[in-house]
mmCIF file of C-alpha atoms in Angstrom:
data_model
loop_
_atom_site.group_PDB
_atom_site.id
_atom_site.type_symbol
_atom_site.label_atom_id
_atom_site.label_comp_id
_atom_site.label_asym_id
_atom_site.label_seq_id
_atom_site.Cartn_x
_atom_site.Cartn_y
_atom_site.Cartn_z
ATOM 1 C CA MET T 1 62.246 91.688 78.126
ATOM 2 C CA SER T 2 65.203 89.356 78.573
ATOM 3 C CA GLU T 3 68.019 89.996 81.023
ATOM 4 C CA ASN T 4 70.405 90.640 78.167
ATOM 5 C CA THR T 5 68.127 93.308 76.749
ATOM 6 C CA ALA T 6 67.780 94.887 80.144
ATOM 7 C CA ALA T 7 71.520 94.992 80.576
ATOM 8 C CA HIS T 8 72.432 96.409 77.218
ATOM 9 C CA GLY T 9 69.311 98.139 76.010
ATOM 10 C CA PRO T 10 67.008 97.131 73.153
ATOM 11 C CA VAL T 11 68.714 96.044 69.942
ATOM 12 C CA ARG T 12 66.802 95.866 66.684
ATOM 13 C CA ASP T 13 66.784 92.534 64.878
ATOM 14 C CA GLU T 14 68.327 93.975 61.735
ATOM 15 C CA ASN T 15 71.295 95.216 63.756
ATOM 16 C CA ALA T 16 71.590 92.235 66.075
ATOM 17 C CA ILE T 17 75.167 91.581 67.093
ATOM 18 C CA ILE T 18 75.015 88.350 69.066
ATOM 19 C CA LYS T 19 73.428 85.535 67.087
ATOM 20 C CA ARG T 20 71.734 82.438 68.471
ATOM 21 C CA SER T 21 74.016 81.970 71.409
ATOM 22 C CA LYS T 22 74.013 79.083 73.831
ATOM 23 C CA PRO T 23 73.349 79.878 77.495
ATOM 24 C CA LEU T 24 76.694 80.128 79.206
ATOM 25 C CA THR T 25 75.456 78.316 82.313
ATOM 26 C CA ASP T 26 74.606 74.696 83.026
ATOM 27 C CA SER T 27 71.425 73.270 81.558
ATOM 28 C CA LYS T 28 70.042 72.692 85.051
ATOM 29 C CA THR T 29 69.928 76.417 85.762
ATOM 30 C CA THR T 30 66.482 77.833 85.118
ATOM 31 C CA THR T 31 67.419 81.510 84.868
ATOM 32 C CA THR T 32 70.183 82.066 82.355
ATOM 33 C CA ARG T 33 71.356 84.916 80.232
ATOM 34 C CA GLN T 34 70.263 84.101 76.690
ATOM 35 C CA LEU T 35 72.207 85.582 73.806
ATOM 36 C CA ARG T 36 70.272 86.949 70.855
ATOM 37 C CA LYS T 37 69.029 84.577 68.131
ATOM 38 C CA PRO T 38 70.350 84.978 64.601
ATOM 39 C CA ASP T 39 68.234 86.107 61.697
ATOM 40 C CA ALA T 40 70.164 83.973 59.220
ATOM 41 C CA LYS T 41 73.258 81.805 59.186
ATOM 42 C CA VAL T 42 76.497 83.167 57.804
ATOM 43 C CA SER T 43 78.705 80.698 56.021
ATOM 44 C CA SER T 44 81.926 82.662 56.079
ATOM 45 C CA LEU T 45 83.479 85.919 57.154
ATOM 46 C CA ALA T 46 83.630 87.879 53.894
ATOM 47 C CA PRO T 47 83.703 91.681 54.029
ATOM 48 C CA ALA T 48 81.012 93.709 52.364
ATOM 49 C CA ALA T 49 83.585 96.058 50.870
ATOM 50 C CA SER T 50 87.272 96.556 51.173
ATOM 51 C CA LEU T 51 88.678 99.309 53.284
ATOM 52 C CA GLY T 52 90.103 102.539 52.138
ATOM 53 C CA PRO T 53 93.642 103.186 53.206
ATOM 54 C CA SER T 54 94.489 100.587 55.801
ATOM 55 C CA GLN T 55 96.074 101.405 59.082
ATOM 56 C CA ALA T 56 99.722 100.586 58.902
ATOM 57 C CA SER T 57 101.758 102.123 61.646
ATOM 58 C CA THR T 58 105.401 101.964 60.849
ATOM 59 C CA THR T 59 108.407 103.092 62.674
ATOM 60 C CA GLY T 60 111.693 104.217 61.290
ATOM 61 C CA PRO T 61 114.882 102.339 61.890
ATOM 62 C CA THR T 62 116.074 102.619 65.449
ATOM 63 C CA THR T 63 119.358 104.502 65.789
ATOM 64 C CA THR T 64 121.849 103.110 68.250
ATOM 65 C CA ARG T 65 124.945 104.644 69.743
ATOM 66 C CA GLN T 66 127.880 103.113 67.976
ATOM 67 C CA ALA T 67 130.735 102.239 70.246
ATOM 68 C CA LEU T 68 133.888 104.121 69.700
ATOM 69 C CA THR T 69 136.587 101.515 69.373
ATOM 70 C CA ASN T 70 140.164 101.235 68.266
ATOM 71 C CA VAL T 71 140.802 104.854 69.011
ATOM 72 C CA THR T 72 144.281 105.704 70.209
ATOM 73 C CA ASN T 73 144.806 108.949 71.947
ATOM 74 C CA THR T 74 147.803 110.543 70.346
ATOM 75 C CA SER T 75 149.515 113.376 72.041
ATOM 76 C CA THR T 76 150.137 116.251 69.652
ATOM 77 C CA ALA T 77 152.587 118.965 70.308
ATOM 78 C CA THR T 78 151.139 122.221 68.984
ATOM 79 C CA SER T 79 154.052 124.290 69.990
ATOM 80 C CA ARG T 80 157.432 123.882 71.511
ATOM 81 C CA ILE T 81 158.486 125.918 74.449
ATOM 82 C CA HIS T 82 162.008 127.081 74.155
ATOM 83 C CA THR T 83 163.481 128.076 77.414
ATOM 84 C CA THR T 84 166.804 129.439 78.305
ATOM 85 C CA THR T 85 168.771 128.135 81.136
ATOM 86 C CA LYS T 86 168.470 130.446 84.027
ATOM 87 C CA VAL T 87 169.418 130.186 87.581
ATOM 88 C CA GLN T 88 166.256 130.002 89.677
ATOM 89 C CA THR T 89 165.739 129.438 93.286
ATOM 90 C CA ARG T 90 164.108 126.236 94.456
ATOM 91 C CA SER T 91 161.121 128.125 95.836
ATOM 92 C CA LYS T 92 160.400 129.886 92.535
ATOM 93 C CA THR T 93 160.609 126.606 90.622
ATOM 94 C CA ALA T 94 158.133 124.943 92.990
ATOM 95 C CA ALA T 95 155.737 127.884 92.758
ATOM 96 C CA ALA T 96 155.819 127.829 88.964
ATOM 97 C CA ALA T 97 155.186 124.093 88.905
ATOM 98 C CA ALA T 98 152.195 124.438 91.238
ATOM 99 C CA ALA T 99 150.701 127.236 89.157
ATOM 100 C CA SER T 100 151.125 125.150 86.005
ATOM 101 C CA THR T 101 149.389 122.184 87.630
ATOM 102 C CA VAL T 102 146.381 124.265 88.666
ATOM 103 C CA LYS T 103 146.073 125.723 85.196
ATOM 104 C CA ASP T 104 146.241 122.308 83.549
ATOM 105 C CA ASN T 105 143.588 120.907 85.875
ATOM 106 C CA ASP T 106 141.221 123.783 85.127
ATOM 107 C CA ASN T 107 141.454 123.224 81.375
ATOM 108 C CA LYS T 108 141.632 119.449 81.443
ATOM 109 C CA ASP T 109 137.963 118.800 80.605
ATOM 110 C CA LYS T 110 137.561 121.833 78.314
ATOM 111 C CA PRO T 111 138.002 120.819 74.670
ATOM 112 C CA ARG T 112 139.715 123.297 72.452
ATOM 113 C CA VAL T 113 137.689 125.292 70.003
ATOM 114 C CA GLY T 114 137.532 123.581 66.628
ATOM 115 C CA THR T 115 138.699 120.190 67.941
ATOM 116 C CA LYS T 116 136.724 117.018 68.729
ATOM 117 C CA ARG T 117 136.687 115.299 72.079
ATOM 118 C CA SER T 118 138.561 112.055 72.258
ATOM 119 C CA ALA T 119 136.912 108.677 72.830
ATOM 120 C CA THR T 120 138.254 108.607 76.377
ATOM 121 C CA GLN T 121 136.588 111.928 77.222
ATOM 122 C CA LEU T 122 133.268 110.791 75.735
ATOM 123 C CA ASP T 123 133.327 107.521 77.654
ATOM 124 C CA GLU T 124 134.141 109.308 80.904
ATOM 125 C CA GLN T 125 131.191 111.682 80.501
ATOM 126 C CA THR T 126 128.880 108.787 79.583
ATOM 127 C CA ASP T 127 129.952 106.862 82.674
ATOM 128 C CA VAL T 128 129.169 109.867 84.856
ATOM 129 C CA LYS T 129 125.668 110.205 83.386
ATOM 130 C CA ARG T 130 125.047 106.489 83.715
ATOM 131 C CA SER T 131 126.179 106.435 87.336
ATOM 132 C CA LYS T 132 123.878 109.349 88.181
ATOM 133 C CA THR T 133 120.937 107.557 86.555
ATOM 134 C CA GLU T 134 121.608 104.317 88.362
ATOM 135 C CA GLN T 135 121.521 106.114 91.676
ATOM 136 C CA GLU T 136 117.967 107.311 91.025
ATOM 137 C CA TRP T 137 116.331 103.872 90.762
ATOM 138 C CA GLU T 138 116.996 100.503 92.305
ATOM 139 C CA ASP T 139 118.199 97.687 90.070
ATOM 140 C CA LEU T 140 115.890 94.815 91.002
ATOM 141 C CA ASP T 141 117.017 92.511 88.206
ATOM 142 C CA LYS T 142 120.339 91.828 89.880
ATOM 143 C CA PHE T 143 118.573 89.778 92.554
ATOM 144 C CA ASP T 144 117.349 87.321 89.910
ATOM 145 C CA LEU T 145 120.645 86.662 88.172
ATOM 146 C CA ASP T 146 120.669 83.089 89.467
ATOM 147 C CA ASP T 147 117.173 82.399 88.081
ATOM 148 C CA PRO T 148 117.373 81.377 84.398
ATOM 149 C CA LEU T 149 113.612 81.830 83.961
ATOM 150 C CA MET T 150 113.906 85.575 84.619
ATOM 151 C CA VAL T 151 116.433 86.044 81.759
ATOM 152 C CA CYS T 152 117.885 89.088 83.481
ATOM 153 C CA GLU T 153 120.667 89.342 80.908
ATOM 154 C CA TYR T 154 118.147 90.005 78.136
ATOM 155 C CA VAL T 155 115.143 91.532 79.906
ATOM 156 C CA ASN T 156 116.009 95.125 78.983
ATOM 157 C CA ASP T 157 116.490 94.210 75.333
ATOM 158 C CA ILE T 158 113.213 92.283 75.355
ATOM 159 C CA PHE T 159 111.172 95.211 76.617
ATOM 160 C CA GLU T 160 112.909 97.636 74.284
ATOM 161 C CA TYR T 161 111.764 95.357 71.462
ATOM 162 C CA PHE T 162 108.240 95.275 72.901
ATOM 163 C CA SER T 163 108.193 99.074 72.991
ATOM 164 C CA ARG T 164 108.984 99.247 69.281
ATOM 165 C CA LEU T 165 106.622 96.408 68.392
ATOM 166 C CA GLU T 166 103.570 97.797 70.192
ATOM 167 C CA ILE T 167 103.453 100.783 67.859
ATOM 168 C CA SER T 168 103.188 98.599 64.756
ATOM 169 C CA THR T 169 100.390 96.445 66.229
ATOM 170 C CA LEU T 170 98.067 99.264 67.283
ATOM 171 C CA PRO T 171 94.635 99.300 65.597
ATOM 172 C CA ASP T 172 93.240 102.387 63.908
ATOM 173 C CA PRO T 173 91.617 104.467 66.688
ATOM 174 C CA LYS T 174 89.121 105.894 64.188
ATOM 175 C CA TYR T 175 87.962 102.715 62.477
ATOM 176 C CA LEU T 176 84.535 102.933 64.128
ATOM 177 C CA GLU T 177 83.891 106.147 62.215
ATOM 178 C CA TRP T 178 83.932 104.506 58.793
ATOM 179 C CA GLN T 179 82.695 100.993 59.621
ATOM 180 C CA LYS T 180 79.215 100.754 58.123
ATOM 181 C CA GLY T 181 76.534 100.365 60.769
ATOM 182 C CA LEU T 182 79.013 99.681 63.564
ATOM 183 C CA LYS T 183 78.686 101.888 66.616
ATOM 184 C CA PRO T 184 80.678 102.003 69.870
ATOM 185 C CA LYS T 185 77.681 100.501 71.693
ATOM 186 C CA MET T 186 77.749 97.469 69.397
ATOM 187 C CA ARG T 187 81.439 96.915 69.977
ATOM 188 C CA SER T 188 80.809 97.247 73.700
ATOM 189 C CA ILE T 189 78.205 94.449 73.639
ATOM 190 C CA LEU T 190 80.459 92.287 71.499
ATOM 191 C CA VAL T 191 83.478 92.649 73.788
ATOM 192 C CA ASP T 192 81.337 91.930 76.838
ATOM 193 C CA TRP T 193 80.240 88.667 75.195
ATOM 194 C CA ILE T 194 83.880 87.754 74.490
ATOM 195 C CA VAL T 195 84.664 88.297 78.185
ATOM 196 C CA GLU T 196 81.805 85.967 79.090
ATOM 197 C CA VAL T 197 83.019 83.193 76.775
ATOM 198 C CA HIS T 198 86.615 83.753 77.886
ATOM 199 C CA LEU T 199 85.566 83.313 81.506
ATOM 200 C CA ARG T 200 83.508 80.224 80.670
ATOM 201 C CA PHE T 201 86.498 78.545 79.014
ATOM 202 C CA ARG T 202 88.818 79.650 81.856
ATOM 203 C CA LEU T 203 91.399 81.073 79.485
ATOM 204 C CA LEU T 204 94.468 83.151 80.321
ATOM 205 C CA PRO T 205 94.286 86.963 80.546
ATOM 206 C CA GLU T 206 96.752 87.190 77.650
ATOM 207 C CA THR T 207 94.262 85.359 75.440
ATOM 208 C CA LEU T 208 91.584 87.980 76.042
ATOM 209 C CA PHE T 209 93.873 90.917 75.253
ATOM 210 C CA LEU T 210 95.158 89.259 72.086
ATOM 211 C CA ALA T 211 91.635 88.382 70.913
ATOM 212 C CA ILE T 212 90.468 91.998 71.192
ATOM 213 C CA ASN T 213 93.618 93.198 69.435
ATOM 214 C CA ILE T 214 93.050 90.758 66.567
ATOM 215 C CA MET T 215 89.427 91.863 66.218
ATOM 216 C CA ASP T 216 90.257 95.592 66.265
ATOM 217 C CA ARG T 217 93.152 95.231 63.833
ATOM 218 C CA PHE T 218 90.972 93.257 61.430
ATOM 219 C CA MET T 219 88.247 95.908 61.490
ATOM 220 C CA SER T 220 90.956 98.533 60.941
ATOM 221 C CA LYS T 221 91.636 96.912 57.564
ATOM 222 C CA GLU T 222 88.355 95.349 56.442
ATOM 223 C CA THR T 223 84.725 96.385 56.524
ATOM 224 C CA VAL T 224 82.585 93.921 58.475
ATOM 225 C CA GLN T 225 78.828 93.573 58.227
ATOM 226 C CA VAL T 226 76.915 93.844 61.470
ATOM 227 C CA ASP T 227 75.467 90.341 61.162
ATOM 228 C CA LYS T 228 79.004 88.907 61.000
ATOM 229 C CA LEU T 229 80.445 90.604 64.067
ATOM 230 C CA GLN T 230 79.911 87.616 66.336
ATOM 231 C CA LEU T 231 81.656 85.368 63.823
ATOM 232 C CA LEU T 232 84.611 87.769 63.834
ATOM 233 C CA ALA T 233 84.679 87.740 67.642
ATOM 234 C CA THR T 234 84.504 83.943 67.753
ATOM 235 C CA GLY T 235 87.278 83.565 65.197
ATOM 236 C CA SER T 236 89.482 86.100 66.994
ATOM 237 C CA LEU T 237 89.135 84.296 70.329
ATOM 238 C CA PHE T 238 89.729 80.958 68.592
ATOM 239 C CA ILE T 239 93.016 82.222 67.117
ATOM 240 C CA ALA T 240 94.155 83.893 70.345
ATOM 241 C CA ALA T 241 93.557 80.737 72.375
ATOM 242 C CA LYS T 242 95.640 78.708 69.933
ATOM 243 C CA TYR T 243 98.447 81.237 70.252
ATOM 244 C CA GLU T 244 98.479 81.663 74.047
ATOM 245 C CA GLU T 245 97.003 78.548 75.650
ATOM 246 C CA VAL T 246 98.644 75.195 76.283
ATOM 247 C CA TYR T 247 95.324 73.418 75.752
ATOM 248 C CA SER T 248 92.909 75.532 73.735
ATOM 249 C CA PRO T 249 89.188 74.725 73.321
ATOM 250 C CA SER T 250 88.239 72.902 70.154
ATOM 251 C CA VAL T 251 86.295 74.498 67.340
ATOM 252 C CA LYS T 252 83.330 72.382 68.424
ATOM 253 C CA ASN T 253 83.236 74.255 71.746
ATOM 254 C CA TYR T 254 83.129 77.610 69.980
ATOM 255 C CA SER T 255 80.306 76.463 67.747
ATOM 256 C CA TYR T 256 78.446 75.303 70.851
ATOM 257 C CA VAL T 257 78.595 78.671 72.652
ATOM 258 C CA THR T 258 76.979 80.296 69.615
ATOM 259 C CA ASP T 259 74.179 77.701 69.865
ATOM 260 C CA GLY T 260 74.833 76.531 66.335
ATOM 261 C CA GLY T 261 74.650 80.035 64.932
ATOM 262 C CA TYR T 262 77.940 79.274 63.222
ATOM 263 C CA THR T 263 79.122 75.855 62.189
ATOM 264 C CA GLU T 264 82.620 74.532 62.724
ATOM 265 C CA GLU T 265 83.341 75.138 59.050
ATOM 266 C CA ASP T 266 82.233 78.774 59.376
ATOM 267 C CA ILE T 267 84.650 79.352 62.254
ATOM 268 C CA LEU T 268 87.543 77.652 60.450
ATOM 269 C CA ASN T 269 86.913 79.735 57.323
ATOM 270 C CA ALA T 270 86.818 82.871 59.465
ATOM 271 C CA GLU T 271 90.113 81.871 61.071
ATOM 272 C CA ARG T 272 91.810 81.548 57.674
ATOM 273 C CA TYR T 273 90.472 84.854 56.418
ATOM 274 C CA ILE T 274 91.430 86.787 59.567
ATOM 275 C CA LEU T 275 94.985 85.448 59.464
ATOM 276 C CA GLN T 276 95.322 86.316 55.786
ATOM 277 C CA VAL T 277 94.201 89.903 56.365
ATOM 278 C CA LEU T 278 96.615 90.280 59.305
ATOM 279 C CA GLU T 279 99.356 88.547 57.294
ATOM 280 C CA PHE T 280 99.705 86.007 60.115
ATOM 281 C CA ASP T 281 101.218 88.694 62.337
ATOM 282 C CA LEU T 282 100.210 87.867 65.909
ATOM 283 C CA SER T 283 103.308 89.314 67.587
ATOM 284 C CA TYR T 284 101.357 91.532 69.922
ATOM 285 C CA PRO T 285 103.201 92.839 73.029
ATOM 286 C CA ASN T 286 100.591 91.852 75.589
ATOM 287 C CA PRO T 287 99.707 94.449 78.237
ATOM 288 C CA MET T 288 100.030 91.768 80.912
ATOM 289 C CA ASN T 289 103.763 91.591 80.183
ATOM 290 C CA PHE T 290 104.144 95.284 80.972
ATOM 291 C CA LEU T 291 101.951 95.006 84.075
ATOM 292 C CA ARG T 292 104.063 92.160 85.458
ATOM 293 C CA ARG T 293 107.226 94.133 84.744
ATOM 294 C CA ILE T 294 105.945 97.089 86.774
ATOM 295 C CA SER T 295 104.722 94.728 89.486
ATOM 296 C CA LYS T 296 108.336 93.776 90.082
ATOM 297 C CA ALA T 297 108.989 97.301 91.336
ATOM 298 C CA ASP T 298 105.849 96.942 93.471
ATOM 299 C CA ASP T 299 107.298 93.873 95.219
ATOM 300 C CA TYR T 300 104.727 91.724 93.397
ATOM 301 C CA ASP T 301 101.896 92.987 95.602
ATOM 302 C CA ILE T 302 98.928 90.731 94.807
ATOM 303 C CA GLU T 303 96.315 93.351 95.727
ATOM 304 C CA THR T 304 97.649 96.139 93.543
ATOM 305 C CA ARG T 305 98.210 93.766 90.648
ATOM 306 C CA THR T 306 94.667 92.346 90.865
ATOM 307 C CA VAL T 307 93.089 95.797 90.888
ATOM 308 C CA GLY T 308 95.546 96.772 88.163
ATOM 309 C CA LYS T 309 94.330 93.867 86.017
ATOM 310 C CA TYR T 310 90.768 95.124 86.329
ATOM 311 C CA LEU T 311 91.776 98.644 85.334
ATOM 312 C CA LEU T 312 93.891 97.286 82.491
ATOM 313 C CA GLU T 313 90.985 95.291 81.070
ATOM 314 C CA ILE T 314 88.959 98.491 80.963
ATOM 315 C CA SER T 315 91.307 99.589 78.184
ATOM 316 C CA ILE T 316 89.989 96.829 75.904
ATOM 317 C CA MET T 317 86.346 97.249 76.904
ATOM 318 C CA ASP T 318 86.017 100.968 76.187
ATOM 319 C CA HIS T 319 86.454 102.150 72.592
ATOM 320 C CA ARG T 320 88.113 105.368 73.797
ATOM 321 C CA PHE T 321 91.276 103.383 74.555
ATOM 322 C CA ILE T 322 91.696 102.087 70.999
ATOM 323 C CA GLY T 323 95.056 103.263 69.689
ATOM 324 C CA ILE T 324 96.687 103.805 73.107
ATOM 325 C CA LYS T 325 99.889 101.850 73.671
ATOM 326 C CA PRO T 326 99.569 98.787 75.940
ATOM 327 C CA SER T 327 102.602 99.835 77.976
ATOM 328 C CA LEU T 328 101.010 103.202 78.753
ATOM 329 C CA CYS T 329 97.726 101.553 79.748
ATOM 330 C CA ALA T 330 99.600 99.165 82.045
ATOM 331 C CA ALA T 331 101.507 101.998 83.714
ATOM 332 C CA ALA T 332 98.332 104.041 84.251
ATOM 333 C CA ALA T 333 96.513 100.998 85.644
ATOM 334 C CA MET T 334 99.275 100.297 88.153
ATOM 335 C CA TYR T 335 99.495 103.954 89.192
ATOM 336 C CA LEU T 336 95.748 104.211 89.801
ATOM 337 C CA SER T 337 95.680 100.860 91.589
ATOM 338 C CA ARG T 338 98.379 102.007 94.004
ATOM 339 C CA ARG T 339 96.487 105.251 94.623
ATOM 340 C CA MET T 340 93.308 103.346 95.455
ATOM 341 C CA LEU T 341 95.098 101.115 97.953
ATOM 342 C CA GLY T 342 97.119 103.944 99.528
ATOM 343 C CA ARG T 343 100.535 102.734 98.467
ATOM 344 C CA SER T 344 103.717 104.839 98.294
ATOM 345 C CA PRO T 345 104.075 107.529 95.599
ATOM 346 C CA TRP T 346 105.135 106.879 92.004
ATOM 347 C CA ASN T 347 108.898 106.838 92.540
ATOM 348 C CA LYS T 348 111.942 106.608 90.267
ATOM 349 C CA THR T 349 112.052 102.812 90.409
ATOM 350 C CA LEU T 350 108.435 102.507 89.283
ATOM 351 C CA ILE T 351 109.064 105.002 86.501
ATOM 352 C CA HIS T 352 112.010 102.955 85.266
ATOM 353 C CA TYR T 353 110.201 99.602 85.308
ATOM 354 C CA SER T 354 107.111 101.082 83.669
ATOM 355 C CA GLY T 355 109.169 102.065 80.663
ATOM 356 C CA GLY T 356 109.885 105.640 81.732
ATOM 357 C CA TYR T 357 106.298 106.889 82.166
ATOM 358 C CA THR T 358 105.889 109.826 84.526
ATOM 359 C CA LYS T 359 102.621 111.083 85.995
ATOM 360 C CA SER T 360 102.300 113.715 83.300
ATOM 361 C CA ASP T 361 102.656 111.019 80.621
ATOM 362 C CA MET T 362 99.839 108.969 82.153
ATOM 363 C CA LYS T 363 97.400 111.776 82.954
ATOM 364 C CA HIS T 364 95.267 111.395 79.809
ATOM 365 C CA VAL T 365 94.834 107.636 80.291
ATOM 366 C CA ILE T 366 94.119 108.016 84.011
ATOM 367 C CA ASP T 367 91.403 110.560 83.213
ATOM 368 C CA LEU T 368 89.785 108.067 80.818
ATOM 369 C CA LEU T 369 89.893 105.345 83.470
ATOM 370 C CA MET T 370 88.276 107.638 86.028
ATOM 371 C CA LYS T 371 85.514 108.588 83.585
ATOM 372 C CA TYR T 372 84.759 104.921 82.956
ATOM 373 C CA LEU T 373 84.597 104.151 86.682
ATOM 374 C CA ILE T 374 82.277 107.062 87.423
ATOM 375 C CA GLU T 375 79.850 106.241 84.608
ATOM 376 C CA PRO T 376 77.116 103.593 85.085
ATOM 377 C CA VAL T 377 78.065 99.966 84.499
ATOM 378 C CA ALA T 378 78.201 99.427 80.745
ATOM 379 C CA HIS T 379 79.635 95.902 80.662
ATOM 380 C CA GLU T 380 77.594 93.596 82.855
ATOM 381 C CA GLU T 381 79.658 90.413 82.531
ATOM 382 C CA PHE T 382 82.925 92.283 82.889
ATOM 383 C CA PHE T 383 81.726 93.922 86.110
ATOM 384 C CA LYS T 384 80.464 90.616 87.545
ATOM 385 C CA LYS T 385 83.750 88.916 86.757
ATOM 386 C CA TYR T 386 85.803 91.298 88.894
ATOM 387 C CA ALA T 387 83.114 91.601 91.572
ATOM 388 C CA SER T 388 83.838 88.030 92.672
ATOM 389 C CA LYS T 389 86.039 87.048 95.612
ATOM 390 C CA LYS T 390 88.538 85.506 93.210
ATOM 391 C CA TYR T 391 89.397 88.998 91.972
ATOM 392 C CA MET T 392 89.083 90.609 95.423
ATOM 393 C CA LYS T 393 85.931 92.488 94.348
ATOM 394 C CA SER T 394 88.129 94.876 92.394
ATOM 395 C CA SER T 395 85.316 96.319 90.285
ATOM 396 C CA ILE T 396 83.297 97.260 93.383
ATOM 397 C CA LEU T 397 86.318 98.744 95.151
ATOM 398 C CA ALA T 398 87.429 100.773 92.144
ATOM 399 C CA ARG T 399 83.999 102.238 91.444
ATOM 400 C CA GLN T 400 83.372 103.183 95.066
ATOM 401 C CA TRP T 401 86.768 104.859 95.300
ATOM 402 C CA ALA T 402 86.292 106.757 92.029
ATOM 403 C CA LYS T 403 82.879 108.059 93.073
ATOM 404 C CA GLN T 404 84.271 109.192 96.416
ATOM 405 C CA VAL T 405 87.099 111.046 94.678
ATOM 406 C CA GLU T 406 84.580 112.673 92.354
ATOM 407 C CA ALA T 407 82.305 113.692 95.228
ATOM 408 C CA GLU T 408 85.131 115.203 97.260
ATOM 409 C CA LYS T 409 86.724 116.721 94.135
ATOM 410 C CA LEU T 410 90.143 115.289 94.931
ATOM 411 C CA ASP T 411 93.095 115.415 92.566
ATOM 412 C CA VAL T 412 94.078 111.897 91.527
ATOM 413 C CA MET T 413 97.460 113.042 90.239
ATOM 414 C CA SER T 414 98.574 114.523 93.560
ATOM 415 C CA GLU T 415 100.136 112.115 96.045
#
């Protein structure tokens, strides 16, 4: 029994996922993790049958508050007060004036029934609400106004756009139910292999997240045969590296890691077909962008962000996270990371820079993360990656902490 079989359980040849893969270690190493041999070569990535209704998440047009401009407050006289000239004492006149002033002040902000508030009144009330909100969280962007790389003038607009875009790029969370022969366990093995190749090529974290998103979105629209899953994974990583990396590995390198299971022409044909199905839409709001945004409110703590990266990658490893917004996964990962390391509570500033997520909003995702950490290791390469000193042994720390919380029956949501 090979090490790969021991790690992932026996896989029948007719349902083999990983085909004739090259050992991902140097040739001098005697003990290596061999990937499964292919039964037959696949020339291209052609679906067995087209999907039913494809997943197409759309959002309605965003409504914005139109500025009220060019409005002139006109004073209208509803009635004229006719008074007769009477002789009054100076004290009575002063008393009447004071009473009139008090009455006017009481009714100043009360609009009359059946009339609309003026633009000035609306702006004043908006300013009050805005000032109250600004007092609840600290504006950290103002300290980077002199840094052009931080684009502080546009950062809020950028993340508002990301929030709208992430909904349209979510895969179908139920695509595993109607994919023929594809089970969550198979996807788990496939993603673990992608992590291994990604680590071998020393690619960016953004590349890994985009590759999994491309693969899931493709399978949300097209039916893929089991013997072509590795070709889909290879093509997805090939596309993601081209999109994110400065220097991406050549197609020859990808053919090599499959040990010739797929030729260079096979991978290039798969690349074309994947892009056609996705309509060349690779504008995926990467979860790492949201994690870095929240990390700003965490004073860019390297420990919490490293553990947060491990927790965030769980969201692409486990099929239960398919269909959950990247921004929500990033917020839950940062919250749980701070809890593990004993940091301060989830305050107003963190809520603001996470996109407005409160603890109640994140509870479902945090529960899924805790379940994954308590369960036995399902992704061998993924666990080994974050068990290294480079990643501060985050996978070991997180699992030990989760098991302790489970044993003592502590409430993760209480701080």
